[in-house]
Short mmCIF file of C-alpha atoms in Angstrom, two decimals:
data_model
loop_
_atom_site.label_atom_id
_atom_site.label_comp_id
_atom_site.label_asym_id
_atom_site.label_seq_id
_atom_site.Cartn_x
_atom_site.Cartn_y
_atom_site.Cartn_z
CA MET A 1 -15.15 -3.05 24.25
CA LEU A 2 -11.74 -1.32 23.85
CA ASN A 3 -10.32 -3.10 26.69
CA ASP A 4 -11.06 -6.34 24.75
CA LEU A 5 -8.88 -5.35 21.85
CA VAL A 6 -5.62 -4.50 24.28
CA GLU A 7 -5.92 -7.73 25.89
CA THR A 8 -6.50 -9.78 22.28
CA SER A 9 -3.18 -7.62 21.09
CA ALA A 10 -1.12 -8.24 24.21
CA ARG A 11 -1.37 -11.93 23.61
CA VAL A 12 -0.58 -11.06 20.14
CA ALA A 13 2.64 -9.94 20.93
CA ALA A 14 3.43 -12.51 23.43
CA THR A 15 3.38 -15.63 20.91
CA ARG A 16 5.91 -15.89 17.88
CA SER A 17 3.28 -18.34 16.36
CA ARG A 18 1.64 -17.14 13.37
CA VAL A 19 -1.10 -19.74 13.98
CA GLU A 20 -1.94 -18.80 17.11
CA LYS A 21 -1.68 -14.93 16.41
CA THR A 22 -4.60 -15.71 13.78
CA ALA A 23 -6.79 -17.79 16.39
CA ARG A 24 -6.42 -15.36 18.38
CA LEU A 25 -7.75 -12.38 16.77
CA ALA A 26 -10.22 -14.59 14.66
CA ALA A 27 -11.98 -15.37 17.91
CA TRP A 28 -11.96 -11.55 18.89
CA PHE A 29 -13.08 -10.82 15.18
CA ARG A 30 -16.13 -13.02 15.52
CA GLY A 31 -17.22 -11.20 18.74
CA LEU A 32 -17.44 -7.63 16.92
CA ALA A 33 -20.86 -6.38 14.93
CA GLY A 34 -22.14 -3.93 13.15
CA ASP A 35 -19.45 -0.71 12.74
CA ASP A 36 -17.13 -2.29 15.65
CA ARG A 37 -16.03 -4.30 12.56
CA ALA A 38 -14.79 -1.87 10.64
CA VAL A 39 -12.92 0.23 13.48
CA GLY A 40 -11.45 -3.57 14.75
CA ALA A 41 -9.65 -4.15 11.35
CA ALA A 42 -8.20 -0.67 11.37
CA PHE A 43 -7.31 -0.40 15.37
CA ALA A 44 -5.89 -4.53 14.67
CA VAL A 45 -3.40 -3.18 11.99
CA GLY A 46 -2.88 -0.34 13.86
CA GLU A 47 -4.71 2.60 12.30
CA LEU A 48 -7.11 5.34 12.46
CA ARG A 49 -10.12 5.39 10.26
CA GLN A 50 -9.34 9.19 10.20
CA GLY A 51 -5.62 8.60 9.55
CA LYS A 52 -3.77 11.48 11.05
CA VAL A 53 -5.74 13.54 13.62
CA GLY A 54 -3.10 16.46 14.41
CA LEU A 55 -1.24 14.69 17.12
CA GLY A 56 2.33 14.32 16.68
CA PRO A 57 4.15 11.49 19.33
CA ALA A 58 4.97 15.03 21.37
CA ALA A 59 1.68 15.62 22.17
CA VAL A 60 0.70 12.10 23.07
CA ARG A 61 3.72 11.32 25.16
CA GLY A 62 2.76 14.68 27.00
CA ILE A 63 -0.62 13.44 28.08
CA GLU A 64 -1.06 12.51 31.55
CA VAL A 65 -3.66 12.08 33.41
CA PRO A 66 -5.13 10.26 35.33
CA ALA A 67 -6.45 6.28 34.69
CA ALA A 68 -9.68 5.00 35.10
CA SER A 69 -10.15 2.06 37.60
CA ALA A 70 -12.56 0.13 35.19
CA PRO A 71 -12.56 -0.18 31.73
CA THR A 72 -15.67 1.69 30.11
CA LEU A 73 -14.39 2.78 26.53
CA THR A 74 -16.69 0.94 23.16
CA LEU A 75 -14.73 0.64 20.30
CA ALA A 76 -16.98 2.91 18.81
CA GLU A 77 -16.83 5.63 21.50
CA VAL A 78 -12.83 6.01 20.67
CA ASP A 79 -14.04 6.18 16.97
CA ARG A 80 -15.76 9.11 17.49
CA ALA A 81 -13.47 10.73 19.84
CA PHE A 82 -10.62 10.90 17.58
CA ALA A 83 -12.84 11.94 14.48
CA GLY A 84 -14.00 14.58 16.78
CA ILE A 85 -10.33 15.54 17.12
CA GLY A 86 -9.30 15.14 13.45
CA ALA A 87 -11.92 17.64 13.16
CA VAL A 88 -10.98 20.23 15.06
CA SER A 89 -9.28 22.74 12.96
CA GLY A 90 -8.60 26.77 13.49
CA ALA A 91 -6.84 29.32 15.78
CA GLY A 92 -5.98 27.25 19.18
CA SER A 93 -7.05 23.43 17.59
CA LYS A 94 -3.48 22.06 19.21
CA GLY A 95 -4.96 22.91 22.46
CA ARG A 96 -8.40 21.72 21.75
CA ARG A 97 -7.25 18.63 20.21
CA ARG A 98 -5.06 18.06 23.46
CA ALA A 99 -8.05 18.98 25.60
CA LEU A 100 -10.52 16.28 23.78
CA LEU A 101 -7.64 13.69 23.78
CA GLU A 102 -6.99 14.25 27.74
CA GLN A 103 -10.90 13.88 27.84
CA LEU A 104 -10.25 10.22 26.41
CA PHE A 105 -7.60 8.92 28.36
CA ALA A 106 -9.49 9.84 31.61
CA ARG A 107 -12.01 7.26 30.30
CA ALA A 108 -8.94 4.82 30.04
CA THR A 109 -7.82 2.17 32.15
CA ALA A 110 -3.64 2.56 32.08
CA ASP A 111 -3.48 -0.56 29.86
CA GLU A 112 -5.99 1.64 27.32
CA GLN A 113 -4.29 4.66 27.90
CA ARG A 114 -0.45 2.85 26.37
CA PHE A 115 -2.32 0.76 23.76
CA LEU A 116 -3.98 4.56 22.27
CA ARG A 117 -0.66 6.17 22.85
CA ARG A 118 1.05 3.48 20.34
CA LEU A 119 -2.06 3.66 17.88
CA ILE A 120 -1.88 7.33 17.25
CA VAL A 121 1.36 7.24 16.65
CA GLY A 122 1.71 3.80 14.30
CA GLU A 123 4.01 1.87 16.70
CA LEU A 124 1.39 -0.70 17.57
CA ARG A 125 3.94 -3.28 16.99
CA GLN A 126 1.88 -6.28 17.86
CA GLY A 127 3.29 -8.55 15.42
CA ALA A 128 0.31 -8.33 13.48
CA LEU A 129 0.59 -7.09 10.30
CA GLU A 130 -1.86 -6.45 7.42
CA GLY A 131 -1.45 -9.94 5.66
CA LEU A 132 -2.26 -11.89 9.14
CA VAL A 133 -5.09 -9.76 10.01
CA VAL A 134 -6.31 -10.59 6.61
CA GLU A 135 -6.26 -13.93 7.45
CA ALA A 136 -7.43 -13.26 11.03
CA VAL A 137 -10.60 -11.96 9.46
CA ALA A 138 -10.76 -14.70 6.80
CA ALA A 139 -10.68 -17.70 9.48
CA ALA A 140 -13.60 -15.40 11.61
CA ALA A 141 -15.58 -15.39 9.02
CA GLY A 142 -14.87 -19.11 7.44
CA LEU A 143 -13.74 -17.93 4.36
CA GLU A 144 -10.39 -18.68 2.43
CA ALA A 145 -7.93 -16.36 3.16
CA GLY A 146 -7.28 -15.75 -0.61
CA ALA A 147 -10.33 -14.94 -1.53
CA VAL A 148 -10.20 -12.15 1.39
CA ARG A 149 -6.63 -10.46 0.13
CA ARG A 150 -8.01 -10.63 -2.87
CA ALA A 151 -11.43 -8.30 -2.34
CA VAL A 152 -8.78 -6.13 -0.18
CA MET A 153 -6.72 -5.77 -2.92
CA LEU A 154 -9.91 -4.82 -5.12
CA GLY A 155 -11.49 -2.83 -2.15
CA GLY A 156 -8.02 -1.20 -1.70
CA GLU A 157 -8.64 -1.51 2.21
CA LEU A 158 -9.20 -4.05 4.80
CA ARG A 159 -11.66 -2.09 6.83
CA ALA A 160 -14.17 -2.06 4.17
CA VAL A 161 -14.03 -5.98 3.43
CA ALA A 162 -14.13 -6.89 6.96
CA ALA A 163 -17.04 -5.54 7.75
CA ALA A 164 -18.95 -7.42 4.52
CA VAL A 165 -17.11 -11.07 5.50
CA LEU A 166 -17.68 -10.50 8.85
CA GLY A 167 -21.64 -9.35 8.54
CA GLU A 168 -22.09 -11.29 5.52
CA GLY A 169 -19.95 -14.15 4.82
CA GLU A 170 -18.94 -15.13 1.35
CA HIS A 171 -21.66 -12.54 0.00
CA GLY A 172 -19.78 -9.97 1.37
CA LEU A 173 -16.91 -10.65 -1.15
CA GLU A 174 -19.32 -9.73 -4.41
CA ARG A 175 -19.29 -6.33 -3.92
CA PHE A 176 -15.29 -6.06 -4.31
CA ARG A 177 -14.18 -6.29 -7.71
CA LEU A 178 -11.97 -4.21 -9.97
CA GLU A 179 -13.75 -0.91 -10.76
CA LEU A 180 -12.23 1.72 -12.96
CA LEU A 181 -10.83 5.28 -11.18
CA ARG A 182 -10.99 3.07 -7.87
CA PRO A 183 -7.33 2.32 -6.70
CA VAL A 184 -6.68 -1.74 -5.67
CA GLN A 185 -3.67 -2.55 -3.43
CA PRO A 186 -0.63 -2.84 -5.49
CA MET A 187 1.45 -6.12 -5.78
CA LEU A 188 4.76 -6.06 -4.30
CA ALA A 189 8.41 -7.74 -4.33
CA GLY A 190 10.12 -9.92 -1.63
CA THR A 191 13.69 -10.03 -2.16
CA ALA A 192 16.75 -11.88 -3.72
CA GLU A 193 20.37 -12.21 -3.13
CA SER A 194 21.40 -12.81 -6.42
CA PRO A 195 20.19 -13.22 -10.41
CA ALA A 196 21.41 -16.86 -9.78
CA ASP A 197 19.20 -16.87 -6.70
CA ALA A 198 15.97 -15.52 -8.44
CA LEU A 199 16.62 -17.99 -11.21
CA ALA A 200 16.86 -20.94 -8.93
CA ARG A 201 13.57 -20.08 -7.40
CA LEU A 202 11.78 -18.85 -10.38
CA GLY A 203 12.91 -20.86 -12.87
CA ARG A 204 13.21 -18.64 -16.68
CA ALA A 205 11.69 -14.91 -15.35
CA ALA A 206 11.40 -11.76 -16.72
CA PHE A 207 13.84 -9.11 -15.78
CA GLU A 208 12.67 -5.35 -15.45
CA TRP A 209 14.78 -2.27 -14.17
CA LYS A 210 14.09 -1.51 -10.84
CA LEU A 211 13.75 2.71 -11.34
CA ASP A 212 13.92 4.81 -8.10
CA GLY A 213 10.81 6.89 -8.68
CA ALA A 214 7.31 7.25 -7.19
CA ARG A 215 5.37 4.41 -7.74
CA VAL A 216 1.40 5.23 -9.89
CA GLN A 217 -1.22 3.43 -10.67
CA VAL A 218 -3.26 5.02 -13.56
CA HIS A 219 -7.20 4.50 -14.61
CA ARG A 220 -8.58 5.66 -17.49
CA ARG A 221 -12.00 6.00 -18.37
CA GLY A 222 -12.82 7.56 -21.75
CA ASP A 223 -11.15 11.07 -21.50
CA GLU A 224 -10.91 10.79 -17.23
CA VAL A 225 -7.59 9.94 -16.43
CA ARG A 226 -6.98 9.68 -12.56
CA VAL A 227 -3.32 8.89 -11.00
CA PHE A 228 -2.51 7.42 -7.50
CA THR A 229 0.10 6.72 -5.05
CA ARG A 230 1.01 3.28 -3.69
CA LYS A 231 -0.51 4.37 -1.09
CA LEU A 232 -3.68 5.05 -3.07
CA HIS A 233 -3.22 8.95 -2.76
CA ASP A 234 -5.07 10.45 -5.76
CA VAL A 235 -2.22 13.08 -7.00
CA THR A 236 -3.96 13.26 -10.94
CA ALA A 237 -3.35 17.23 -10.38
CA ALA A 238 0.34 16.98 -9.86
CA VAL A 239 1.31 14.82 -13.01
CA PRO A 240 -0.35 16.09 -16.03
CA GLU A 241 2.33 14.67 -18.06
CA VAL A 242 0.61 11.10 -16.79
CA VAL A 243 -2.32 11.74 -17.40
CA GLU A 244 -1.54 13.11 -20.88
CA ALA A 245 0.59 9.72 -21.92
CA VAL A 246 -2.47 7.61 -20.92
CA ARG A 247 -4.87 9.39 -22.74
CA ALA A 248 -2.75 9.19 -25.39
CA ALA A 249 -2.93 5.10 -25.28
CA PRO A 250 -5.35 3.75 -27.78
CA GLU A 251 -7.29 2.05 -24.92
CA ALA A 252 -10.09 4.24 -23.63
CA GLU A 253 -10.64 1.61 -20.71
CA LEU A 254 -7.12 1.22 -18.71
CA VAL A 255 -5.71 0.38 -15.35
CA LEU A 256 -1.85 0.76 -15.39
CA ASP A 257 0.92 0.09 -13.04
CA GLY A 258 4.26 1.93 -13.33
CA GLU A 259 6.98 4.12 -12.19
CA VAL A 260 7.05 8.42 -13.08
CA LEU A 261 10.74 9.32 -12.56
CA ALA A 262 12.43 13.19 -13.39
CA LEU A 263 15.15 12.70 -15.67
CA ARG A 264 18.51 14.57 -16.39
CA PRO A 265 18.38 15.92 -20.05
CA ASP A 266 20.92 12.53 -20.52
CA GLY A 267 18.20 10.33 -19.35
CA ARG A 268 19.22 9.49 -16.34
CA PRO A 269 17.33 9.40 -13.19
CA HIS A 270 17.36 12.08 -10.09
CA PRO A 271 17.64 11.24 -7.03
CA PHE A 272 14.30 9.85 -5.72
CA GLN A 273 13.80 12.97 -3.76
CA THR A 274 14.29 15.40 -6.37
CA THR A 275 10.96 13.53 -8.00
CA MET A 276 9.02 13.43 -5.24
CA ARG A 277 9.27 17.62 -5.18
CA ARG A 278 6.48 17.07 -7.61
CA PHE A 279 3.85 15.60 -5.32
CA GLY A 280 4.22 18.86 -2.62
CA ARG A 281 1.09 19.65 -0.58
CA ARG A 282 0.97 23.11 -2.73
CA LEU A 283 2.70 23.42 -5.52
CA ASP A 284 2.54 25.79 -8.94
CA VAL A 285 2.36 22.82 -10.99
CA GLU A 286 2.81 23.95 -14.67
CA THR A 287 6.44 26.00 -13.49
CA LEU A 288 7.19 23.02 -11.59
CA ARG A 289 6.66 20.87 -14.84
CA ALA A 290 8.71 23.54 -16.91
CA GLU A 291 11.60 22.69 -14.28
CA LEU A 292 11.46 19.38 -13.65
CA PRO A 293 9.21 16.80 -16.34
CA LEU A 294 8.03 13.54 -15.60
CA THR A 295 8.27 10.71 -17.56
CA PRO A 296 6.26 7.48 -16.87
CA PHE A 297 7.37 4.05 -17.64
CA PHE A 298 4.58 1.22 -16.79
CA PHE A 299 5.52 -2.52 -16.26
CA ASP A 300 1.97 -4.11 -15.69
CA VAL A 301 -1.70 -3.30 -17.20
CA LEU A 302 -4.20 -4.85 -14.69
CA HIS A 303 -7.42 -3.79 -17.20
CA ALA A 304 -7.93 -3.41 -21.20
CA GLY A 305 -10.76 -2.92 -23.10
CA GLY A 306 -13.51 -4.14 -20.37
CA SER A 307 -11.72 -7.13 -19.43
CA ASP A 308 -10.07 -7.57 -16.09
CA LEU A 309 -6.84 -8.72 -16.43
CA ILE A 310 -4.99 -9.45 -12.88
CA ASP A 311 -5.83 -12.98 -13.01
CA ARG A 312 -4.13 -13.77 -16.53
CA PRO A 313 -0.38 -14.84 -16.26
CA ALA A 314 1.45 -12.17 -16.42
CA ALA A 315 3.04 -13.04 -19.74
CA GLU A 316 -0.17 -11.93 -21.06
CA ARG A 317 -0.42 -9.01 -19.92
CA TRP A 318 3.06 -7.48 -20.55
CA ALA A 319 1.90 -8.93 -24.20
CA ALA A 320 -1.36 -6.42 -23.89
CA LEU A 321 1.15 -3.85 -22.27
CA ALA A 322 2.85 -4.14 -25.48
CA ASP A 323 0.15 -3.71 -27.64
CA LEU A 324 -1.00 -0.32 -26.09
CA LEU A 325 1.95 1.37 -25.55
CA PRO A 326 5.31 2.21 -27.48
CA GLU A 327 8.89 0.49 -25.99
CA GLY A 328 9.41 4.17 -24.46
CA ALA A 329 6.71 4.16 -22.16
CA ARG A 330 7.56 0.71 -21.05
CA VAL A 331 10.23 -0.48 -18.32
CA PRO A 332 13.33 -2.49 -20.04
CA ARG A 333 12.53 -6.13 -19.55
CA ALA A 334 14.13 -9.04 -20.92
CA GLU A 335 13.19 -12.37 -19.91
CA LEU A 336 16.15 -14.70 -19.34
CA ALA A 337 17.38 -17.72 -17.82
CA ASP A 338 21.01 -17.81 -17.55
CA ALA A 339 22.80 -15.87 -14.53
CA ALA A 340 25.26 -14.67 -16.19
CA ASP A 341 22.92 -12.47 -19.12
CA ALA A 342 21.25 -12.14 -15.92
CA GLU A 343 24.09 -10.01 -14.19
CA ALA A 344 24.77 -8.40 -17.35
CA PHE A 345 21.36 -7.12 -17.40
CA LEU A 346 21.83 -5.80 -13.93
CA ALA A 347 24.91 -4.32 -14.65
CA HIS A 348 23.47 -2.29 -17.60
CA ALA A 349 20.56 -1.02 -14.89
CA LEU A 350 22.91 0.06 -12.50
CA GLU A 351 25.43 2.28 -15.40
CA ARG A 352 22.16 4.03 -16.61
CA GLY A 353 21.69 5.33 -12.82
CA HIS A 354 18.87 2.85 -11.73
CA GLU A 355 18.12 0.76 -8.43
CA GLY A 356 18.86 -2.80 -9.43
CA LEU A 357 16.13 -5.04 -11.19
CA VAL A 358 12.67 -6.91 -10.08
CA VAL A 359 12.75 -10.53 -11.34
CA LYS A 360 9.17 -11.81 -12.35
CA HIS A 361 7.38 -15.22 -12.52
CA LEU A 362 6.52 -15.39 -16.03
CA ASP A 363 2.78 -16.81 -15.39
CA ALA A 364 1.87 -15.40 -11.85
CA PRO A 365 -1.16 -13.41 -11.94
CA TYR A 366 -1.47 -10.27 -10.20
CA GLU A 367 -1.35 -10.76 -6.10
CA ALA A 368 -1.35 -7.41 -3.88
CA GLY A 369 -0.93 -6.56 -0.97
CA ARG A 370 1.50 -8.24 0.50
CA ARG A 371 4.80 -9.64 -0.67
CA GLY A 372 4.90 -12.92 -2.36
CA GLY A 373 7.04 -14.90 -3.95
CA HIS A 374 6.69 -14.17 -7.90
CA TRP A 375 8.15 -10.71 -7.85
CA LEU A 376 11.97 -10.07 -6.39
CA LYS A 377 13.92 -7.45 -6.18
CA LEU A 378 17.32 -7.22 -6.41
CA LYS A 379 19.30 -4.31 -4.82
CA PRO A 380 22.93 -4.41 -4.64
CA VAL A 381 23.79 -3.29 -0.71
CA HIS A 382 26.76 -1.26 0.18
CA THR A 383 27.55 -1.64 3.53
CA LEU A 384 30.21 0.41 5.20
CA ASP A 385 32.00 0.29 9.04
CA LEU A 386 32.20 3.60 10.45
#
């Protein structure tokens, strides 16, 4: 029932204890069956399975219908309602979407209406982000959180993994492995205060320029190349330069992680917003390419030559990357153990117009989907009193 999730969400929001949040969510997940597992996982992290359904905050908050006196809505019914709303198109679609949402709200209690409003506009704010929900799914299935987290990384989304492991336990993990042309969740960075702070936490480490571009993950299988954004959207058609660069590599099977930037003639980057002009919905790609060419820079390789590299130490992956791509196609990197050297490397990156540095543990595997301590970003912050 939707009401069970609403009550669980309220209890999760009311406690600061991560252990208690996880336990409450895990208990709720254990009670789900069938398709409710995937729907529930999406709702628990504040998402709709359908993504955007054409209802903005103003439209949602403007709906006022009498609330139902008792809870009757199931998760499946709510999911079907959103699917129906998202499928509406054409003339008068705005009004028809609103009418369908009013029908849904008329069947919801006051608490359910409030929950659905926050869910639609992405403001659930219950203190349970995806990392915690992953831990709750793992606890509900009796599995290690790391194993479920890895499956989410390789499967690209939590919903499918939750449905599999809640229904099949450990056997459900077996279907989630790195597949060429299917994106995996990107590894993220925490923050460090200074080069000295990063070195104190990581020891001798790799310092890379932090480029202010668009994160891309590129898959190649033979002549087929696909380019995905950080959010795992396919943008292959918009970035032919990236496709050509990866096709020129000597290896026919690849998964690369990197950034793509629009550069000025002097090699300094254009502002991020300028680069993002290349990723609009309706593009004359060839005209834009002539006006605003893109340059890819890669910093990691997850698969090459038929072998998955995600569990290899970072230094091994970087060595493989150096064998695959010329220096000009790789993000500048230096292995350093001295804070003064790191400060100088940071100053050079800033002089070239980049954001700062990312500091990386030399032995870390590729761990996606959360901000761990193996990657740390260094970005100078300027504040103004106004």
